[in-house]
Amino acid sequence: MSTLRLAIAQLRPRKGAYAENLGRVGALLRELAAGPEAAPELLLLPESALTGYFLEGGVRELAVSAERLFADLSREHEGSGAPPLDVALGFYEVHQNRLYNSALYATLGGAEAGVRHVHRKVFLPTYGVFDEERFVEPGRSVQAFDTRWGRAALLICEDVWHSFMPMLAALDGAQLMLVPSASPARGLNPGTMGRPASLGRWELIAQDIAGEHGVYFALSQLAGFEGGKAFAGGSLLAGPRGDLLLKAPVFEEATLRAELDLEDITRARAELPLLSDLEMRLPHLLGSLHHARRGDKRAGGQAAPARPGEGEHAALAPITARTSPEHDPLAIDPELTRRWLVEFIRDEVQRRRGFAKAVLGLSGGVDSALVAWLAAEALGPENVLAVRMPYRTSSPESLAHAQLVIDALGIRSRTVEITDAVDGLARAIRGESGAEVSPGRLGNVMARTRMITLFDLSAEERSLPIGTGNKTERLFGYFTWHADDSPPVNPIGDLFKSQVWALARHLGVPEVIVGKPASADLIHGQTDEGDFGISYPRADVILHWLLSGYGEPEIAALGFTPEEVRLVRDRLEATHWKRRLPTVAMVSQTAIGEYYLRPVDY
């Protein structure tokens, strides 16, 4: 064959619902067969397409053999009326009593039906949000394989981030690299054309691999959210000259279709014979690698002694390119952020948890106003209940500003006066001693009373409570434990306060709300920055660099005083306990969260 009709589908599977997701693949086959275009000869689907990716301890329950998967796909194909076609997709596999993150290539229908190849993911990420190697074993090899149309290779997600892997596949004759992926989106950077920054890295990788080896590169990504982590989609196809041929949209299911000219591989390799050059030199290069290893061994593997002064240096600030006046490390693409968080709310409230409505506390401050704006867009104004919960010392301005939000969005609202409940509990706590409850303790009672109110109204409304705490507050521990932090879904918990201000202004939250001093409004005259001893913009930048792994001297070199950096660091380190679940004495091999691991959205 000189051409290949390819379809790349990015799916939004329901976590753990193998049969349901399998049925959706069958529906996709019917759709492709019934469309006006010729049916594809090859369909590429994402990593873990039938189960979702972050299964943790659920892998052992949902792993299937390649034979079982082929049989299930064959039944769906038979019922779809689609002509014979090849399919490639990722799945959790059980093979010879071992669990793998694998990808299957099979022919469905016709005389040539059968499994053609299984690739087991070699590089299992165990950093950041990933812990794959705890639940599955790594594969040991990568090979190209023959198909009805030519020669292909399967690689899974991080496999292609290690250039050695696609190189081996190309040397083995691959014309098309098929990459099922479940890569969580990261990065709200401006200038990324409304797409998460991590997708830009994928585009560069795809173009580099395709152009260097003269191959087609097809990437299929998951879409949707799992436990707050976004799979943005953005599937793509790159051609053998390193050009980007197709890109899928983000945050939604989509299917890309293309006809690949396999003869173009020949032309591209003739114009730039890099693969041929590599084949000629590789034996010599491998020989030098072995020689270098033997040399290290003869030397006993010991490093040469350090020269005087080596390893000694003054504190260096984070590299200039990341800290210049032109580069704000906390700058966001507000439109991308809006879409990301709106999709997050839809996914977490409606699709994952099955609620139609949400309830939130509306304080009159910027955080809750921003969440109200996002929730109204995600769920519809009629499905958002904003609750004002004033205490007798609350600022009248807070009620008025909350009303501005209610009127602007057309959301439903209730006002629940909490004074009697708070004062009644305070009197009961005082008891016969008559000792006054301190303002700080009374503020905690207010915060917990408000959360009791929200959760009770959520039961009455059959709605889900949504949180309104920002990242700076969470890192500083500036919230009441088991109060502000209690709602199960929080769209702005990974936005610093300065980023909240930027997004709020982009969405049109009234400036009278955005520009006023931030306050929990629990104690008269209290402000957040007064409590912190540092402004939000300065605290945010210091927190950013601390979380990025830089020390106090490096951050101080950016123009902060050592006292400011130490203040922020001490507050961060002193409040870890507020961001964790209760510590449980572990006495068994089935301890929840240690051995019994199940995602919250499983």
XYZ file of C-alpha atoms in Angstrom:
602
model
C 0.000 0.000 0.000
C 1.227 3.489 -0.809
C -1.397 5.289 1.278
C -3.057 4.749 4.645
C -6.324 6.217 5.891
C -5.719 7.015 9.551
C -8.112 8.176 12.279
C -6.821 9.480 15.631
C -9.505 9.680 18.323
C -9.092 11.356 21.685
C -11.597 9.993 24.195
C -12.934 10.932 27.618
C -13.395 7.519 29.290
C -15.350 7.084 32.510
C -12.944 5.973 35.235
C -13.071 2.235 35.866
C -16.017 1.581 33.521
C -14.435 -0.933 31.119
C -17.685 -2.227 29.569
C -19.162 1.239 29.153
C -16.025 2.614 27.531
C -15.805 -0.433 25.274
C -19.334 0.335 24.109
C -18.286 3.883 23.298
C -15.510 2.528 21.090
C -18.157 0.473 19.296
C -20.220 3.637 18.802
C -17.144 5.382 17.396
C -16.635 2.523 14.928
C -20.252 2.870 13.788
C -19.805 6.617 13.404
C -16.642 6.220 11.331
C -18.268 3.582 9.134
C -21.419 5.637 8.512
C -19.725 8.952 7.757
C -19.425 10.509 4.309
C -15.673 9.847 4.162
C -14.187 6.457 3.436
C -13.800 4.411 6.597
C -10.290 4.546 8.110
C -7.948 1.621 7.702
C -6.330 2.306 11.082
C -7.800 3.809 14.260
C -5.510 5.068 17.032
C -6.941 5.509 20.545
C -5.277 6.849 23.743
C -3.389 5.206 26.581
C -5.697 3.450 29.086
C -8.565 4.239 26.712
C -11.056 1.815 28.293
C -10.419 2.451 31.988
C -8.928 5.869 32.621
C -5.298 6.354 33.617
C -4.944 7.065 37.363
C -6.301 3.742 38.621
C -3.706 3.138 41.334
C -4.815 0.014 43.211
C -7.642 -0.487 40.730
C -5.204 -1.680 38.052
C -5.380 -5.274 39.287
C -9.178 -5.235 38.976
C -9.321 -3.834 35.455
C -6.276 -5.349 33.753
C -7.161 -7.787 30.953
C -5.164 -10.012 28.648
C -4.473 -8.978 25.070
C -6.584 -11.951 23.943
C -9.546 -10.804 26.047
C -9.232 -7.240 24.752
C -9.057 -8.434 21.156
C -12.183 -10.569 21.635
C -14.075 -7.645 23.198
C -13.042 -5.255 20.435
C -13.957 -7.833 17.796
C -17.504 -8.082 19.167
C -17.874 -4.313 19.101
C -16.496 -4.185 15.579
C -18.827 -6.913 14.375
C -21.831 -5.055 15.757
C -20.760 -1.745 14.257
C -21.022 -2.727 10.602
C -17.590 -1.238 9.977
C -15.359 -2.828 7.336
C -12.170 -4.594 8.467
C -9.713 -2.163 10.038
C -6.706 -2.070 12.313
C -6.884 -0.575 15.793
C -4.177 0.530 18.220
C -4.934 1.507 21.815
C -3.542 1.531 25.320
C -4.814 -0.744 28.099
C -3.812 -2.206 31.441
C -2.663 -5.743 30.705
C -2.299 -8.907 32.738
C 0.295 -11.172 31.093
C 1.956 -14.224 32.628
C 0.801 -13.159 36.087
C 2.292 -9.689 35.715
C 0.615 -6.299 35.290
C 1.684 -3.870 32.560
C 0.682 -0.571 30.998
C 0.452 -1.845 27.415
C -0.674 -1.010 23.911
C -2.358 -3.434 21.516
C -2.271 -3.425 17.731
C -4.852 -5.713 16.145
C -6.780 -6.268 12.932
C -10.558 -6.411 13.428
C -12.673 -8.298 10.911
C -11.799 -10.121 7.722
C -9.536 -13.057 7.007
C -6.483 -11.386 8.584
C -8.116 -10.645 11.941
C -5.911 -11.124 14.982
C -3.466 -9.555 17.414
C -0.367 -8.308 15.594
C 1.662 -6.743 18.375
C 1.659 -5.811 22.062
C 4.034 -3.172 23.400
C 4.607 -2.894 27.140
C 5.522 0.586 28.346
C 9.210 0.724 29.217
C 9.509 4.090 30.958
C 7.079 4.304 33.866
C 7.034 7.811 35.368
C 7.426 8.017 39.141
C 7.675 11.778 39.683
C 5.216 14.616 40.210
C 1.677 13.243 39.973
C 2.901 9.849 38.692
C 3.524 6.599 40.533
C 3.168 4.045 37.728
C 5.953 1.713 38.737
C 4.191 1.010 42.022
C 1.272 -0.589 40.186
C 2.672 -2.038 36.942
C 5.967 -3.516 35.766
C 8.119 -2.022 33.002
C 8.421 -3.562 29.569
C 11.852 -4.560 28.324
C 11.913 -3.870 24.575
C 10.660 -1.935 21.592
C 10.233 -3.426 18.105
C 8.623 -2.408 14.878
C 6.173 -4.897 13.390
C 4.520 -5.673 10.055
C 0.926 -4.713 9.282
C -1.332 -5.014 6.265
C -0.173 -1.611 4.982
C 3.485 -1.427 6.072
C 5.604 -1.338 9.200
C 4.632 0.362 12.475
C 5.894 0.810 16.018
C 3.983 1.363 19.248
C 5.363 3.561 22.003
C 3.424 4.735 25.056
C 3.569 8.307 26.351
C 6.885 8.770 28.207
C 8.568 6.158 26.016
C 8.960 8.829 23.334
C 10.398 11.393 25.757
C 13.541 9.248 25.742
C 15.005 9.708 22.258
C 16.630 6.279 22.302
C 13.215 4.588 22.033
C 11.939 6.146 18.784
C 15.465 5.788 17.379
C 15.331 2.016 17.950
C 11.876 1.830 16.382
C 13.037 3.775 13.316
C 16.127 1.591 12.934
C 13.808 -1.416 13.034
C 11.977 -0.110 9.972
C 8.986 1.767 11.420
C 7.214 4.020 8.944
C 4.564 5.177 11.421
C 5.023 5.654 15.149
C 1.780 5.208 17.015
C 1.749 6.814 20.454
C -1.201 6.295 22.801
C -0.818 8.801 25.639
C -2.441 9.974 28.861
C -0.354 13.040 29.609
C -1.795 15.401 32.240
C -1.821 19.008 31.094
C 0.433 21.506 32.817
C 1.207 25.189 32.345
C -1.021 28.274 31.995
C 1.743 30.325 30.369
C 0.746 33.224 28.119
C 1.638 32.932 24.453
C 0.733 29.259 24.039
C -2.194 29.976 21.704
C -4.827 28.923 24.214
C -3.297 25.483 24.793
C -1.588 24.134 27.939
C 2.176 24.622 27.830
C 2.807 20.870 28.052
C 1.150 20.386 24.650
C 3.772 22.662 23.125
C 6.431 20.247 24.362
C 4.548 17.349 22.758
C 4.420 19.195 19.440
C 8.188 19.757 19.504
C 8.863 16.117 20.368
C 6.585 14.885 17.586
C 8.145 17.152 14.988
C 11.699 16.328 16.078
C 11.154 12.557 15.981
C 9.277 12.629 12.680
C 11.805 14.936 11.017
C 14.946 13.227 12.311
C 13.885 9.709 11.320
C 11.656 10.452 8.313
C 8.533 8.830 9.772
C 4.931 9.708 10.455
C 4.204 10.325 14.145
C 0.637 9.953 15.437
C -0.269 10.886 19.026
C -3.639 10.143 20.649
C -4.302 11.805 24.014
C -6.938 11.285 26.674
C -9.385 14.126 27.330
C -11.212 15.045 30.535
C -10.240 15.151 34.190
C -9.229 12.571 36.761
C -8.964 13.662 40.373
C -8.408 17.266 39.329
C -5.705 16.409 36.804
C -6.606 17.583 33.313
C -6.128 15.491 30.203
C -6.381 18.240 27.634
C -6.487 16.241 24.419
C -4.486 18.015 21.747
C -3.789 14.845 19.746
C -1.670 15.401 16.653
C -0.065 14.057 13.496
C 3.423 14.987 12.262
C 4.840 14.185 8.835
C 8.213 12.736 7.769
C 9.699 16.188 7.131
C 8.969 17.234 10.713
C 5.936 19.298 9.809
C 2.851 19.352 12.024
C -0.024 18.155 9.845
C -2.981 18.057 12.232
C -3.832 19.158 15.790
C -6.969 18.253 17.748
C -8.810 20.758 19.954
C -8.333 20.797 23.707
C -10.656 19.732 26.556
C -13.074 17.823 24.349
C -13.431 14.565 22.464
C -12.426 14.780 18.828
C -11.306 12.661 15.880
C -8.596 13.603 13.401
C -8.599 11.975 9.968
C -5.827 11.935 7.393
C -4.588 9.987 4.396
C -0.886 9.259 4.788
C 1.267 9.117 1.665
C 3.793 6.441 2.610
C 5.889 7.254 -0.455
C 6.551 10.648 1.106
C 8.730 8.844 3.648
C 11.039 7.803 0.797
C 11.225 11.344 -0.537
C 11.861 12.829 2.930
C 14.643 10.347 3.691
C 16.280 11.016 0.342
C 16.285 14.743 1.021
C 17.656 14.313 4.566
C 19.242 10.856 5.020
C 19.772 11.132 8.784
C 18.469 7.627 9.480
C 20.860 6.142 6.922
C 23.758 8.066 8.470
C 22.786 6.719 11.891
C 22.681 3.123 10.652
C 26.219 3.456 9.252
C 27.751 5.015 12.378
C 25.781 3.275 15.113
C 28.051 0.216 15.484
C 31.076 2.474 16.004
C 29.195 4.693 18.455
C 28.002 1.688 20.445
C 31.575 0.425 20.504
C 32.786 3.703 21.988
C 30.040 3.515 24.603
C 31.128 0.025 25.657
C 34.760 1.144 25.718
C 33.911 4.097 27.944
C 32.047 1.822 30.328
C 34.966 -0.579 30.538
C 37.266 2.336 31.202
C 35.066 3.499 34.088
C 35.153 -0.004 35.505
C 38.966 -0.219 35.366
C 39.128 3.092 37.219
C 37.003 1.610 39.976
C 34.098 3.921 39.178
C 35.562 6.700 41.344
C 35.266 10.307 40.347
C 38.398 12.394 39.861
C 39.306 14.493 42.908
C 37.820 17.963 42.921
C 40.111 20.858 42.050
C 40.560 23.605 44.643
C 37.498 25.817 44.772
C 35.440 23.445 42.633
C 31.843 23.153 43.884
C 32.074 26.396 45.831
C 29.938 29.248 44.550
C 27.927 32.169 45.716
C 24.149 31.937 45.785
C 22.766 32.246 42.263
C 19.251 33.405 41.585
C 17.016 31.321 39.288
C 18.309 31.659 35.734
C 17.967 35.104 34.189
C 15.641 34.016 31.399
C 13.055 33.005 34.015
C 13.353 36.119 36.195
C 13.868 39.021 33.811
C 11.424 41.971 33.960
C 9.911 40.662 30.731
C 9.137 37.306 32.325
C 6.608 37.094 35.148
C 6.778 33.524 36.481
C 3.164 33.760 37.648
C 1.696 35.237 34.456
C -1.202 33.213 33.065
C -3.137 32.988 29.835
C -6.468 34.061 31.352
C -8.645 32.730 28.540
C -6.977 29.307 28.682
C -7.330 29.371 32.477
C -11.025 30.219 32.207
C -11.704 27.348 29.836
C -9.575 24.908 31.850
C -11.412 25.663 35.115
C -14.874 25.727 33.529
C -14.231 22.287 32.061
C -12.885 21.134 35.431
C -16.110 22.148 37.189
C -18.278 20.479 34.552
C -16.250 17.315 34.738
C -15.984 17.064 38.520
C -19.531 18.142 39.374
C -21.616 16.717 36.544
C -19.737 13.995 34.672
C -17.696 12.423 37.478
C -19.930 12.888 40.520
C -23.359 13.041 38.912
C -24.589 16.352 40.371
C -26.467 18.929 38.329
C -26.045 21.808 40.786
C -23.463 23.425 43.038
C -23.599 25.528 46.197
C -20.922 27.948 47.370
C -20.388 30.525 50.080
C -20.338 34.037 48.627
C -18.415 36.326 50.944
C -18.139 39.441 48.815
C -14.442 38.810 48.254
C -12.647 38.144 44.989
C -12.070 34.405 45.505
C -15.707 33.430 45.941
C -16.776 35.927 43.270
C -14.402 34.301 40.764
C -15.647 30.805 41.621
C -19.239 31.991 41.193
C -18.344 33.354 37.728
C -16.750 30.052 36.709
C -19.534 27.890 38.161
C -22.257 29.921 36.478
C -20.606 29.406 33.097
C -19.924 25.727 33.717
C -23.277 24.672 35.140
C -25.658 27.478 34.161
C -26.742 30.297 36.541
C -29.896 28.428 37.496
C -27.792 25.564 38.862
C -25.623 27.665 41.176
C -26.765 28.635 44.669
C -24.738 31.397 46.326
C -25.112 31.581 50.097
C -24.354 34.728 52.093
C -23.720 33.929 55.761
C -23.194 37.153 57.735
C -22.339 37.421 61.415
C -23.324 40.498 63.402
C -19.813 41.960 63.072
C -19.551 41.258 59.340
C -18.920 44.248 57.108
C -22.087 45.529 55.368
C -19.844 46.014 52.348
C -19.406 42.232 52.115
C -23.142 41.695 51.729
C -23.380 44.474 49.142
C -20.478 43.135 47.090
C -21.909 39.621 47.180
C -25.178 41.053 45.845
C -23.268 42.639 42.949
C -22.107 39.161 41.942
C -25.568 37.648 42.313
C -27.127 40.363 40.168
C -24.400 40.266 37.519
C -24.619 36.491 37.045
C -28.309 35.865 37.684
C -27.495 32.999 40.039
C -29.808 31.908 42.828
C -29.035 33.112 46.337
C -29.895 32.696 49.999
C -28.874 34.662 53.057
C -28.444 32.698 56.285
C -27.720 34.808 59.380
C -25.305 32.788 61.544
C -25.156 35.121 64.579
C -27.527 33.146 66.804
C -25.821 29.836 66.031
C -22.310 31.197 66.662
C -23.220 33.129 69.809
C -25.222 30.205 71.169
C -22.274 27.857 70.775
C -19.913 30.467 72.242
C -22.167 30.779 75.325
C -22.251 27.002 75.683
C -18.457 26.832 75.448
C -18.062 29.577 78.092
C -20.347 27.665 80.420
C -20.345 28.591 84.082
C -16.827 30.027 83.917
C -18.053 32.944 81.840
C -14.630 33.288 80.195
C -14.877 35.044 76.854
C -14.128 33.069 73.692
C -11.167 34.796 72.049
C -11.695 36.557 68.690
C -9.551 33.946 66.922
C -11.540 31.043 68.364
C -14.818 32.813 67.583
C -13.637 33.272 63.983
C -13.041 29.520 63.741
C -16.570 28.887 65.046
C -17.931 31.227 62.355
C -15.987 29.471 59.608
C -17.137 26.016 60.725
C -20.731 27.203 61.126
C -20.666 28.478 57.563
C -19.420 25.127 56.310
C -22.147 23.291 58.271
C -24.644 25.579 56.555
C -23.250 24.915 53.090
C -23.225 21.149 53.513
C -26.758 21.129 54.918
C -28.050 23.214 52.019
C -26.206 20.921 49.627
C -28.231 18.014 51.026
C -31.460 19.994 50.684
C -30.573 21.073 47.145
C -28.954 17.802 46.019
C -25.978 19.906 45.018
C -22.215 19.716 45.488
C -20.360 22.252 47.674
C -17.572 24.071 45.819
C -14.536 25.511 47.566
C -13.202 29.032 47.137
C -9.724 28.958 48.728
C -6.717 30.032 46.654
C -3.229 28.500 46.562
C -1.548 31.204 48.635
C -4.019 30.708 51.484
C -3.593 26.948 51.297
C 0.208 27.149 51.392
C 0.147 29.635 54.273
C -2.390 27.523 56.173
C -4.611 30.614 56.177
C -7.888 28.779 56.546
C -9.856 27.083 59.292
C -9.236 23.357 59.388
C -12.341 21.331 58.469
C -14.108 24.503 57.362
C -12.829 26.472 54.354
C -10.966 23.368 53.134
C -13.962 20.997 53.348
C -15.704 21.242 49.936
C -14.780 18.260 47.745
C -14.155 20.344 44.606
C -12.078 23.533 44.423
C -11.416 25.141 41.026
C -8.995 27.858 42.203
C -6.928 25.958 44.770
C -3.897 25.885 42.441
C -4.023 29.612 41.581
C -1.945 32.065 43.599
C -3.837 35.134 44.812
C -2.208 37.336 42.180
C -3.395 34.872 39.507
C -6.906 34.987 40.983
C -6.875 38.767 40.589
C -5.731 38.471 36.960
C -8.415 35.933 36.037
C -11.137 37.847 37.903
C -10.341 41.010 35.979
C -10.367 39.063 32.702
C -13.838 37.688 33.467
C -15.237 41.080 34.445
C -15.620 40.681 38.194
C -16.378 44.229 39.442
C -13.212 46.173 40.278
C -14.681 47.241 43.604
C -14.395 43.565 44.601
C -11.075 42.780 42.931
C -9.295 45.909 44.135
C -10.283 45.971 47.810
C -7.943 44.635 50.527
C -8.425 40.897 50.979
C -9.980 39.945 54.321
C -11.490 36.857 55.897
C -13.949 39.257 57.573
C -13.917 37.225 60.782
C -12.427 39.945 62.994
C -13.170 43.674 62.603
C -10.379 45.454 60.721
C -8.562 42.244 59.863
C -6.803 41.927 56.484
C -4.957 38.965 55.006
C -1.780 40.887 54.270
C -1.803 42.401 57.742
C -1.888 38.893 59.192
C 0.846 37.679 56.840
C 3.251 40.567 57.334
C 3.917 40.614 53.579
C 1.925 41.525 50.470
C 0.310 38.862 48.315
C 2.339 39.679 45.153
C 5.658 39.332 46.995
C 4.559 36.254 48.931
C 3.309 34.586 45.752
C 6.628 34.942 43.929
C 8.610 33.712 46.937
C 6.290 30.713 47.277
C 6.675 29.956 43.573
C 10.463 29.782 43.788
C 10.404 27.827 47.061
C 8.134 25.238 45.446
C 10.484 25.167 42.435
C 13.318 24.013 44.687
C 15.317 27.215 45.213
C 16.794 28.158 48.587
C 16.619 31.347 50.584
C 19.851 32.949 49.259
C 18.873 32.349 45.616
C 15.414 33.876 46.123
C 16.749 36.814 48.136
C 19.041 37.582 45.180
C 15.923 38.421 43.164
C 15.261 41.505 45.285
C 13.583 40.133 48.399
C 14.884 40.657 51.896
C 16.116 37.593 53.789
C 13.442 38.347 56.387
C 10.675 38.181 53.771
C 11.917 34.872 52.385
C 12.289 33.393 55.868
C 8.801 34.582 56.877
C 7.221 32.885 53.866
C 9.288 29.722 54.236
C 8.543 29.395 57.949
C 4.822 29.824 57.393
C 4.867 27.263 54.584
C 6.757 24.686 56.629
C 4.700 25.222 59.789
C 1.365 24.454 58.123
C 1.938 21.169 56.277
C -0.356 19.432 58.761
C -3.342 21.523 57.656
C -3.037 20.241 54.092
C -3.073 16.550 55.008
C -5.705 14.050 56.022
C -5.641 12.955 59.688
C -2.696 10.775 60.656
C -3.886 7.218 61.317
C -1.870 4.614 63.219
C -0.993 2.018 60.557
C -1.238 -1.494 62.010
C -2.260 -3.628 59.012
C -1.321 -4.377 55.420
C -4.592 -2.898 54.178
C -4.223 0.609 55.637
C -6.342 3.131 53.739
C -4.231 5.430 51.610
C -1.073 3.370 52.151
C -1.961 -0.110 50.905
C -5.628 0.263 49.955
C -5.216 2.795 47.180
C -8.236 3.906 45.178
C -8.596 7.243 43.381
C -11.303 9.547 44.672
C -13.106 9.448 41.312
C -12.849 5.686 40.696
